Coordinates of C-alpha atoms in Angstrom, one line a residue:
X254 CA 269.8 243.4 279.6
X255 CA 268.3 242.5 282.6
X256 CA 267.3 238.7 283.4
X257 CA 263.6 237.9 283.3
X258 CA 262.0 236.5 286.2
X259 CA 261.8 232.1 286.5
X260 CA 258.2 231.4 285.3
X261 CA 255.4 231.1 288.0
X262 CA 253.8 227.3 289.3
X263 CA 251.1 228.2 287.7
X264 CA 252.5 228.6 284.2
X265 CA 254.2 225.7 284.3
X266 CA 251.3 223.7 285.1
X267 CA 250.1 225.0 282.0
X268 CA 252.3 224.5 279.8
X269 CA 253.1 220.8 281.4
X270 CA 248.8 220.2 280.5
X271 CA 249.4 220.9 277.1
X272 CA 252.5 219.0 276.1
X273 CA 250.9 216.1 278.2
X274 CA 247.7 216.7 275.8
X275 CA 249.2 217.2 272.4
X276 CA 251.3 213.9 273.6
X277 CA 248.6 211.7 274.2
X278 CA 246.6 212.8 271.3
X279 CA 249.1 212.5 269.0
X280 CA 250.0 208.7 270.6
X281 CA 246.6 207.7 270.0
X282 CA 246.3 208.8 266.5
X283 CA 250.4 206.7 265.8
X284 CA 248.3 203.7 268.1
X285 CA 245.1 203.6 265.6
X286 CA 246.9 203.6 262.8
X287 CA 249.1 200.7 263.8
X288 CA 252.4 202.5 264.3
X289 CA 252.9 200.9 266.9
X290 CA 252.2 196.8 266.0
X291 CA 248.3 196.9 267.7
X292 CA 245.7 195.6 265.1
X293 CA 242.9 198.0 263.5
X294 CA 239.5 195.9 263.3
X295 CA 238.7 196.4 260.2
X296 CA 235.2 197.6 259.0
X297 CA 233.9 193.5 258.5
X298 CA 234.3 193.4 262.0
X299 CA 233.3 196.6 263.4
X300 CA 229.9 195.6 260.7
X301 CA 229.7 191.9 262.5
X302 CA 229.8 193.6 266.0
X303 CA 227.2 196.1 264.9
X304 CA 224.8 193.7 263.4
X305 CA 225.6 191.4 266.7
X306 CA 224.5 194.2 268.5
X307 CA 221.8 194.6 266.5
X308 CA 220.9 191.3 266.8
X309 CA 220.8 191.4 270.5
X310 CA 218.3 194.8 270.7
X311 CA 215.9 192.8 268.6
X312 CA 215.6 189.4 270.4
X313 CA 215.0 192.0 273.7
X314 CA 212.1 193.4 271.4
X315 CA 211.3 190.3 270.7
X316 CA 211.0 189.5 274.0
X317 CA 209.1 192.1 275.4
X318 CA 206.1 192.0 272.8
X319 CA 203.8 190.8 273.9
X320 CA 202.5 188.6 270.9
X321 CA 205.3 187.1 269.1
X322 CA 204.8 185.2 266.1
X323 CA 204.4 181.4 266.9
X324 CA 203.4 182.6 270.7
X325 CA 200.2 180.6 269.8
X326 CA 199.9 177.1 269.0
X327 CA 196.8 176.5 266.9
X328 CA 195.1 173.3 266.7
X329 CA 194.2 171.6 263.5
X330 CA 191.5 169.7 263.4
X331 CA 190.9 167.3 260.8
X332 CA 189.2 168.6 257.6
X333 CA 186.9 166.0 257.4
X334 CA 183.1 166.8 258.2
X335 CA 183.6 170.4 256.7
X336 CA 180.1 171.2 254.4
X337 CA 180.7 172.9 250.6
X338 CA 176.8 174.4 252.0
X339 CA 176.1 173.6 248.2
X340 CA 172.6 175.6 247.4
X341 CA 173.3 178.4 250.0
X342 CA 173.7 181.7 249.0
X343 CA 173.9 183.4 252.3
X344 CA 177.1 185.8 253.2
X345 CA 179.5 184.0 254.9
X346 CA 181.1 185.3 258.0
X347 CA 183.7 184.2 260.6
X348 CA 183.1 185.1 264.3
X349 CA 185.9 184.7 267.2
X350 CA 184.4 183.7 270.4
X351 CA 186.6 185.6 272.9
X352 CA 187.3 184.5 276.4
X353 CA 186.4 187.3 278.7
X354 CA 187.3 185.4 282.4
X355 CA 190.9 185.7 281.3
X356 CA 191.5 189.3 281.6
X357 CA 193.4 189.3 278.0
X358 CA 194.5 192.9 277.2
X359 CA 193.3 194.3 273.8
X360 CA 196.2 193.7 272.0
X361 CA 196.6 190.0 272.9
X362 CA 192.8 189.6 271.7
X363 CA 193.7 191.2 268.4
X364 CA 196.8 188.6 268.5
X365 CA 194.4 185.6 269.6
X366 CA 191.8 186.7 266.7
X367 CA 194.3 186.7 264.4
X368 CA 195.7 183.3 265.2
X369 CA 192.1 181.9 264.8
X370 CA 191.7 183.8 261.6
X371 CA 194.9 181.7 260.0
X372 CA 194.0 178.4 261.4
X373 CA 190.7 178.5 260.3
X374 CA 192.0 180.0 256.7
X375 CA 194.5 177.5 256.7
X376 CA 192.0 174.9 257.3
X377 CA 189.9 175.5 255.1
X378 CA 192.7 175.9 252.1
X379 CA 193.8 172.5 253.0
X380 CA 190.3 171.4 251.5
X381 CA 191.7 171.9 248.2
X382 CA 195.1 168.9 248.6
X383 CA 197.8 170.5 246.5
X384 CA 196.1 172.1 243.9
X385 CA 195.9 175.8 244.7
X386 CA 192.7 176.3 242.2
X387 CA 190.8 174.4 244.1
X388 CA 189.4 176.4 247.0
X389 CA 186.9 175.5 249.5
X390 CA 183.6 177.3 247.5
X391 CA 182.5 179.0 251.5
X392 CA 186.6 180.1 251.7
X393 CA 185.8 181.7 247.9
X394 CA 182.4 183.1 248.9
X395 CA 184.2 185.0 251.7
X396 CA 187.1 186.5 250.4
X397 CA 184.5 187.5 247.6
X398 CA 181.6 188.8 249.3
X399 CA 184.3 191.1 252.3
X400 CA 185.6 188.7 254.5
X401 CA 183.1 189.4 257.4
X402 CA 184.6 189.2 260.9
X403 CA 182.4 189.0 264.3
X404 CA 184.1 189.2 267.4
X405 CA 182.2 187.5 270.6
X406 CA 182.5 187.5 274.3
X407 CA 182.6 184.1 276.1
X408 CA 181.8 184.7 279.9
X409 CA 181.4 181.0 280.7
X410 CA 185.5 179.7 280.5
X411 CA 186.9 177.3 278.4
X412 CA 184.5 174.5 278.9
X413 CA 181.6 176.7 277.1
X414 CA 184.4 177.4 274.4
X415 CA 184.9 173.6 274.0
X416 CA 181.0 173.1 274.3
X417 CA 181.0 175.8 270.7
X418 CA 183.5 174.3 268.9
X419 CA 181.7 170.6 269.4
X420 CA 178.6 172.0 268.2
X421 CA 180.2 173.9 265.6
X422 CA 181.9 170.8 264.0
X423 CA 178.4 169.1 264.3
X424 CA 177.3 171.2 262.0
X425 CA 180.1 171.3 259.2
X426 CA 181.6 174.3 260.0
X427 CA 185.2 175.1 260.9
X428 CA 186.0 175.5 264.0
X429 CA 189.7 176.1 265.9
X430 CA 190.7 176.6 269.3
X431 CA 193.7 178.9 269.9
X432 CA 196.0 177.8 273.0
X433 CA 198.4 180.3 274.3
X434 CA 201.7 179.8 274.9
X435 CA 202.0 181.4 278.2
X436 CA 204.9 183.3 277.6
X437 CA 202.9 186.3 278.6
X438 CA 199.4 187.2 280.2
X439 CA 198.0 184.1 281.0
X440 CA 199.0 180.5 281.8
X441 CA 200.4 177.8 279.1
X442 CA 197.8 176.1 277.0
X443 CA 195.0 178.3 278.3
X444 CA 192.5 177.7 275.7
X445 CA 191.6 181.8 274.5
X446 CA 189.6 182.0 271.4
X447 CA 187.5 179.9 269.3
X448 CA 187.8 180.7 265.5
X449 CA 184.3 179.7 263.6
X450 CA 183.7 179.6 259.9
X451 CA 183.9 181.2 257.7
X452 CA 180.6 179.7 257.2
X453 CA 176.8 180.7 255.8
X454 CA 175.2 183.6 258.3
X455 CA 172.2 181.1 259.3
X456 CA 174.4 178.1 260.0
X457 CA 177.4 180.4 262.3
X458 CA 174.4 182.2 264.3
X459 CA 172.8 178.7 265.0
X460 CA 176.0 178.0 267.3
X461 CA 176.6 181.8 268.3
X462 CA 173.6 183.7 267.6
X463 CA 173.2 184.3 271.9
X464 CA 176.2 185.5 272.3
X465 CA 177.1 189.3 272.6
X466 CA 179.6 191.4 270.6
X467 CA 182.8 192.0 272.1

């Protein structure tokens, strides 16, 4: 029989891939099972790192919205001067007097509003002490009669918003300033919206009632 010719380079390179491959797959699969002493996380730790991870994406969310919760500090004023308005039957309303010379996005107004909604809610809830049935009759009016809400440019800066809120307070109403954080847009305690009411019509336009809509 005649002999068969030595197998060309370029076979054996080949061949020498694929034992090389079927080698190191099958090492890895003996290595992942332990064959070989190293330790398999097991699937509480490969959950912990995943819900670190996890963790991790959402503080960068976090971080990049632009109007976290508790970005805002609100300021509580005392709840003393506030008017029950006993003998008025007028809607109630709450208006937001925006600052305009800040160049607040629309989103971080929305955020601001809202902040000035809560404190003023929360203000007026507090009305009541402990007892949750006893609600501030203008707070009851509201929430009956839709909840109005006005929002208001303020062109003039924060004294003018400071200037509102005294004149609101003069005249029983509720009134809270929002200041930002500063972990955003604007500076740190930049005063940005002035929550009013929610308070009769008559009584909210006699401090705003000049103003335009936002």
């Amino acid at each position: 029989m005649a002999d068969r010719p030595p197998p060309s380079a370029a076979a054996i390179a080949i061949g020498t891939a694929i034992v090389s491959g079927l080698m190191g797959y099958y090492i890895g699969q003996a290595q992942s099972i332990g064959v070989f002493g190293g330790s398999q996380k097991s699937p509480a730790t490969l959950s912990g790192v995943s819900r670190a991870k996890g963790k991790d994406e959402a503080e960068d969310e976090d971080e990049d919205d632009d109007d976290d919760d508790g970005e805002e500090e609100e300021e509580e004023e005392s709840i003393e001067g506030l008017k029950s308005f006993d003998g008025n039957t007028e809607e109630c309303k709450m208006v937001f007097v925006v600052r305009t010379d800040l160049g607040m996005t629309k989103g971080k107004i929305a955020a601001q509003c809202s902040h000035a909604t809560l404190a003023c809610y929360k203000t007026l809830l507090r009305t009541g002490g402990n007892n949750p049935t006893t609600i501030h009759p203008i707070l009851r009016r509201w929430e009956r009669l839709g909840q109005a809400k006005i929002a208001l440019k303020c062109d003039g800066g924060e004294d003018d918003l400071l200037v509102l809120q005294a004149q609101a307070v003069s005249l029983g109403l509720c009134a809270q300033v929002i200041h930002d954080a500063g972990r955003t847009q604007i500076a740190a305690g930049s005063a940005t919206v002035l929550g009013i009411g929610p308070g009769p019509r008559s009584v909210v336009d006699g401090v705003t009632g000049h103003l335009k809509l936002l």
